[in-house]
Amino acid sequence: DAGVTQSPTHLIKTRGQQVTLRCSPKSGHDTVSWYQQALGQGPQFIFQYYEEEERQRGNFPDRFSGHQFPNYSSELNVNALLLGDSALYLCASTRGGELNTGELFFGEGSRLTVL
Amino acid sequence: GEDVEQSLFLSVREGDSSVINCTYTDSSSTYLYWYKQEPGAGLQLLTYIFSNMDMKQDQRLTVLLNKKDKHLSLRIADTQTGDSAIYFCAESFDGGATNKLIFGTGTLLAVQP
């Protein structure tokens, strides 16, 4: 049983560019959340997708956007990249709604470096 | 406000018990979590506890929850060198159904052989 998978694992971009990160949830999970982890800090919640809709959003600008597909996989898009966007981007999956048990699994992350 | 606090560093000898502490702020949190992160890796779910429980034990791990003081601890029995990592405490915010987690800054556990 594959866990949460993310791609790419590493990427380098320059300021002003755009990036798309991808996530496939653990089998049986339908809810995907994205977190940003800067170096030396704990992860910060970006947003969550359930039933193909953004359900909650953290304190991140509109440059951060996302999408969830019918197969529950998700993308995180960041436009107009800044140096401060350099971080490990983590995807987490769980079962949403009434099936939620609190169990939340993370992927290995995508490490983004902005030059 | 949303805030989770942890001590930054803990050093123990192999074979001893480790206790990592955490305080949180949201009394309505549904779940509280402990994650482990090794260098360059993602977060590994170690254990989590429902807020109406006081204690949960899973092999070498024991979680204690004091809701009155909003204090959570993780005890690792017989600590091994492979337990060296950063440990994050997290609380679910805005209800367990949506699982928005607020994380602490992490505690670096160093296990000396």
Tab-separated table of C-alpha atoms in Angstrom:
chain	number	residue	atom	x	y	z
A	1	ASP	CA	0.000	0.000	0.000
A	2	ALA	CA	1.664	3.197	-1.185
A	3	GLY	CA	1.650	6.037	1.252
A	4	VAL	CA	1.474	9.693	0.313
A	5	THR	CA	3.636	10.344	-2.748
A	6	GLN	CA	4.934	13.715	-3.905
A	7	SER	CA	6.774	14.938	-6.979
A	8	PRO	CA	9.238	16.295	-7.772
A	9	THR	CA	11.478	15.640	-4.777
A	10	HIS	CA	13.769	18.583	-5.493
A	11	LEU	CA	13.593	21.543	-7.844
A	12	ILE	CA	15.317	24.849	-8.411
A	13	LYS	CA	13.564	27.930	-9.778
A	14	THR	CA	14.422	31.592	-10.180
A	15	ARG	CA	12.545	34.577	-8.800
A	16	GLY	CA	9.375	35.402	-10.707
A	17	GLN	CA	8.895	31.915	-12.094
A	18	GLN	CA	5.974	29.621	-11.389
A	19	VAL	CA	6.051	26.115	-9.915
A	20	THR	CA	3.628	23.195	-9.719
A	21	LEU	CA	3.987	20.473	-7.104
A	22	ARG	CA	2.014	17.235	-7.139
A	23	CYS	CA	0.648	14.888	-4.503
A	24	SER	CA	-1.115	11.536	-4.515
A	25	PRO	CA	-2.849	10.667	-1.241
A	26	LYS	CA	-2.623	7.393	0.597
A	27	SER	CA	-4.994	4.756	-0.705
A	28	GLY	CA	-8.446	5.239	0.819
A	29	HIS	CA	-7.857	8.903	1.673
A	30	ASP	CA	-9.841	11.677	-0.002
A	31	THR	CA	-8.595	14.842	1.704
A	32	VAL	CA	-5.298	16.537	0.923
A	33	SER	CA	-3.595	19.336	2.822
A	34	TRP	CA	-0.469	21.287	1.907
A	35	TYR	CA	2.109	22.636	4.344
A	36	GLN	CA	5.204	24.790	3.951
A	37	GLN	CA	8.202	24.040	6.160
A	38	ALA	CA	10.954	26.646	6.161
A	39	LEU	CA	14.382	25.626	7.370
A	40	GLY	CA	14.494	25.149	11.130
A	41	GLN	CA	10.757	25.638	11.619
A	42	GLY	CA	7.638	23.589	12.004
A	43	PRO	CA	5.282	23.122	9.044
A	44	GLN	CA	2.766	25.892	8.326
A	45	PHE	CA	-0.697	25.088	6.955
A	46	ILE	CA	-1.313	26.433	3.440
A	47	PHE	CA	-4.708	24.983	2.505
A	48	GLN	CA	-6.809	21.843	2.357
A	49	TYR	CA	-8.844	20.208	-0.405
A	50	TYR	CA	-11.848	17.940	0.041
A	51	GLU	CA	-14.375	16.976	-2.632
A	52	GLU	CA	-12.343	19.004	-5.137
A	53	GLU	CA	-12.882	22.232	-3.210
A	54	GLU	CA	-10.606	24.359	-1.054
A	55	ARG	CA	-12.067	23.953	2.442
A	56	GLN	CA	-9.648	25.885	4.623
A	57	ARG	CA	-6.793	28.242	4.004
A	58	GLY	CA	-3.915	29.417	6.126
A	59	ASN	CA	-2.219	32.791	6.087
A	60	PHE	CA	-0.708	32.565	2.610
A	61	PRO	CA	-1.098	35.028	-0.285
A	62	ASP	CA	-3.114	34.386	-3.415
A	63	ARG	CA	0.099	33.480	-5.245
A	64	PHE	CA	-0.442	30.084	-3.646
A	65	SER	CA	-3.232	28.160	-5.300
A	66	GLY	CA	-4.233	24.559	-5.641
A	67	HIS	CA	-6.447	22.007	-7.211
A	68	GLN	CA	-7.833	18.588	-6.391
A	69	PHE	CA	-8.709	16.078	-9.094
A	70	PRO	CA	-11.509	13.487	-9.125
A	71	ASN	CA	-8.993	10.774	-8.182
A	72	TYR	CA	-8.190	12.829	-5.017
A	73	SER	CA	-4.687	13.772	-6.152
A	74	SER	CA	-3.741	17.409	-5.774
A	75	GLU	CA	-1.488	20.137	-7.125
A	76	LEU	CA	0.015	23.149	-5.417
A	77	ASN	CA	0.864	26.101	-7.649
A	78	VAL	CA	2.991	29.051	-6.624
A	79	ASN	CA	3.240	32.066	-8.943
A	80	ALA	CA	5.751	34.917	-8.999
A	81	LEU	CA	8.223	33.051	-6.820
A	82	LEU	CA	10.128	34.938	-4.131
A	83	LEU	CA	13.352	33.961	-2.414
A	84	GLY	CA	11.303	33.436	0.759
A	85	ASP	CA	9.289	30.695	-0.920
A	86	SER	CA	12.303	28.393	-0.630
A	87	ALA	CA	11.125	25.593	1.655
A	88	LEU	CA	10.081	21.975	1.959
A	89	TYR	CA	6.486	21.609	0.758
A	90	LEU	CA	4.664	18.780	2.436
A	91	CYS	CA	1.454	17.099	1.413
A	92	ALA	CA	-0.719	15.292	3.949
A	93	SER	CA	-3.707	13.055	3.421
A	94	THR	CA	-6.562	11.796	5.531
A	95	ARG	CA	-10.158	10.670	5.280
A	96	GLY	CA	-12.533	13.585	5.379
A	97	GLY	CA	-16.034	14.076	6.670
A	98	GLU	CA	-17.652	11.471	8.875
A	99	LEU	CA	-14.942	8.912	8.125
A	100	ASN	CA	-12.269	11.084	9.684
A	101	THR	CA	-10.370	9.332	12.473
A	102	GLY	CA	-7.721	11.987	13.009
A	103	GLU	CA	-5.043	9.907	11.296
A	104	LEU	CA	-2.986	12.206	9.079
A	105	PHE	CA	-0.048	10.996	6.981
A	106	PHE	CA	2.601	13.098	5.295
A	107	GLY	CA	4.655	12.548	2.163
A	108	GLU	CA	8.418	13.013	1.917
A	109	GLY	CA	8.000	16.518	0.543
A	110	SER	CA	9.185	18.585	-2.410
A	111	ARG	CA	12.179	20.781	-1.653
A	112	LEU	CA	11.961	24.038	-3.566
A	113	THR	CA	14.945	26.351	-3.900
A	114	VAL	CA	14.357	29.813	-5.354
A	115	LEU	CA	17.463	31.636	-6.623
B	1	GLY	CA	-4.379	32.446	19.373
B	2	GLU	CA	-2.704	29.508	17.722
B	3	ASP	CA	0.577	28.604	19.377
B	4	VAL	CA	2.333	25.345	20.202
B	5	GLU	CA	5.530	25.479	22.232
B	6	GLN	CA	8.280	22.910	22.653
B	7	SER	CA	11.748	22.934	24.129
B	8	LEU	CA	14.403	23.080	21.411
B	9	PHE	CA	16.800	20.338	22.440
B	10	LEU	CA	17.018	17.155	24.516
B	11	SER	CA	20.039	14.919	24.968
B	12	VAL	CA	19.819	11.422	26.481
B	13	ARG	CA	21.971	8.321	26.723
B	14	GLU	CA	21.092	5.183	24.805
B	15	GLY	CA	18.848	2.945	26.903
B	16	ASP	CA	17.451	5.795	29.000
B	17	SER	CA	13.919	7.153	28.704
B	18	SER	CA	13.272	10.399	26.827
B	19	VAL	CA	10.453	12.773	27.670
B	20	ILE	CA	9.561	15.498	25.186
B	21	ASN	CA	7.122	18.150	26.348
B	22	CYS	CA	4.694	20.416	24.538
B	23	THR	CA	2.148	23.062	25.474
B	24	TYR	CA	-0.721	24.111	23.243
B	25	THR	CA	-3.300	26.849	23.356
B	26	ASP	CA	-6.564	25.710	21.784
B	27	SER	CA	-8.707	23.957	24.376
B	28	SER	CA	-11.102	22.849	21.622
B	29	SER	CA	-8.436	20.833	19.789
B	30	THR	CA	-9.814	17.439	18.850
B	31	TYR	CA	-6.581	15.543	18.273
B	32	LEU	CA	-2.984	16.039	19.342
B	33	TYR	CA	-0.127	14.531	17.403
B	34	TRP	CA	3.510	13.564	17.614
B	35	TYR	CA	5.550	13.403	14.420
B	36	LYS	CA	9.190	12.440	13.862
B	37	GLN	CA	11.359	14.033	11.190
B	38	GLU	CA	14.779	12.739	10.215
B	39	PRO	CA	17.221	14.948	8.248
B	40	GLY	CA	15.993	15.679	4.735
B	41	ALA	CA	12.848	13.592	5.167
B	42	GLY	CA	9.128	14.142	5.561
B	43	LEU	CA	7.089	13.750	8.732
B	44	GLN	CA	6.474	10.303	10.158
B	45	LEU	CA	3.315	9.942	12.243
B	46	LEU	CA	4.347	8.372	15.546
B	47	THR	CA	1.104	8.526	17.457
B	48	TYR	CA	-1.895	10.728	18.118
B	49	ILE	CA	-4.385	11.038	20.918
B	50	PHE	CA	-8.014	12.041	20.997
B	51	SER	CA	-8.587	14.965	23.325
B	52	ASN	CA	-10.918	13.023	25.646
B	53	MET	CA	-8.103	10.606	26.521
B	54	ASP	CA	-5.490	11.062	29.233
B	55	MET	CA	-2.959	8.539	28.053
B	56	LYS	CA	-2.102	6.360	25.080
B	57	GLN	CA	0.591	3.703	24.941
B	58	ASP	CA	2.027	2.142	21.799
B	59	GLN	CA	5.037	-0.136	22.279
B	60	ARG	CA	7.910	2.121	23.452
B	61	LEU	CA	5.837	5.294	23.157
B	62	THR	CA	3.608	6.756	25.877
B	63	VAL	CA	1.602	9.930	25.361
B	64	LEU	CA	0.231	11.825	28.354
B	65	LEU	CA	-2.344	14.591	27.980
B	66	ASN	CA	-3.196	17.118	30.682
B	67	LYS	CA	-6.095	19.127	29.277
B	68	LYS	CA	-6.331	21.405	32.277
B	69	ASP	CA	-2.773	22.643	31.754
B	70	LYS	CA	-2.855	22.138	27.946
B	71	HIS	CA	0.264	19.999	28.267
B	72	LEU	CA	1.210	17.034	26.096
B	73	SER	CA	4.230	14.787	26.551
B	74	LEU	CA	5.843	11.965	24.644
B	75	ARG	CA	7.869	9.380	26.536
B	76	ILE	CA	10.179	7.081	24.593
B	77	ALA	CA	11.297	4.079	26.609
B	78	ASP	CA	14.712	2.458	26.020
B	79	THR	CA	15.803	5.239	23.662
B	80	GLN	CA	17.972	4.064	20.749
B	81	THR	CA	20.395	5.961	18.486
B	82	GLY	CA	17.846	5.515	15.690
B	83	ASP	CA	15.456	7.685	17.687
B	84	SER	CA	17.695	10.701	17.085
B	85	ALA	CA	15.551	13.136	15.095
B	86	ILE	CA	13.354	16.220	15.427
B	87	TYR	CA	10.029	15.590	17.148
B	88	PHE	CA	7.052	17.809	16.412
B	89	CYS	CA	3.992	18.238	18.533
B	90	ALA	CA	0.842	19.408	16.701
B	91	GLU	CA	-2.731	20.228	17.593
B	92	SER	CA	-5.702	20.006	15.281
B	93	PHE	CA	-7.401	23.329	14.955
B	94	ASP	CA	-10.923	24.227	13.992
B	95	GLY	CA	-12.212	20.747	14.621
B	96	GLY	CA	-10.868	17.330	13.773
B	97	ALA	CA	-12.928	16.974	10.612
B	98	THR	CA	-10.676	19.241	8.629
B	99	ASN	CA	-7.364	18.385	10.300
B	100	LYS	CA	-5.673	21.757	10.027
B	101	LEU	CA	-2.639	21.215	12.212
B	102	ILE	CA	-0.688	23.791	14.162
B	103	PHE	CA	2.867	22.625	14.747
B	104	GLY	CA	5.454	23.494	17.334
B	105	THR	CA	8.990	24.397	16.299
B	106	GLY	CA	10.224	20.896	17.079
B	107	THR	CA	12.506	19.312	19.672
B	108	LEU	CA	15.831	17.923	18.525
B	109	LEU	CA	16.474	14.641	20.332
B	110	ALA	CA	20.138	13.599	20.430
B	111	VAL	CA	20.825	10.085	21.669
B	112	GLN	CA	24.363	9.480	22.899
B	113	PRO	CA	25.738	5.918	22.553
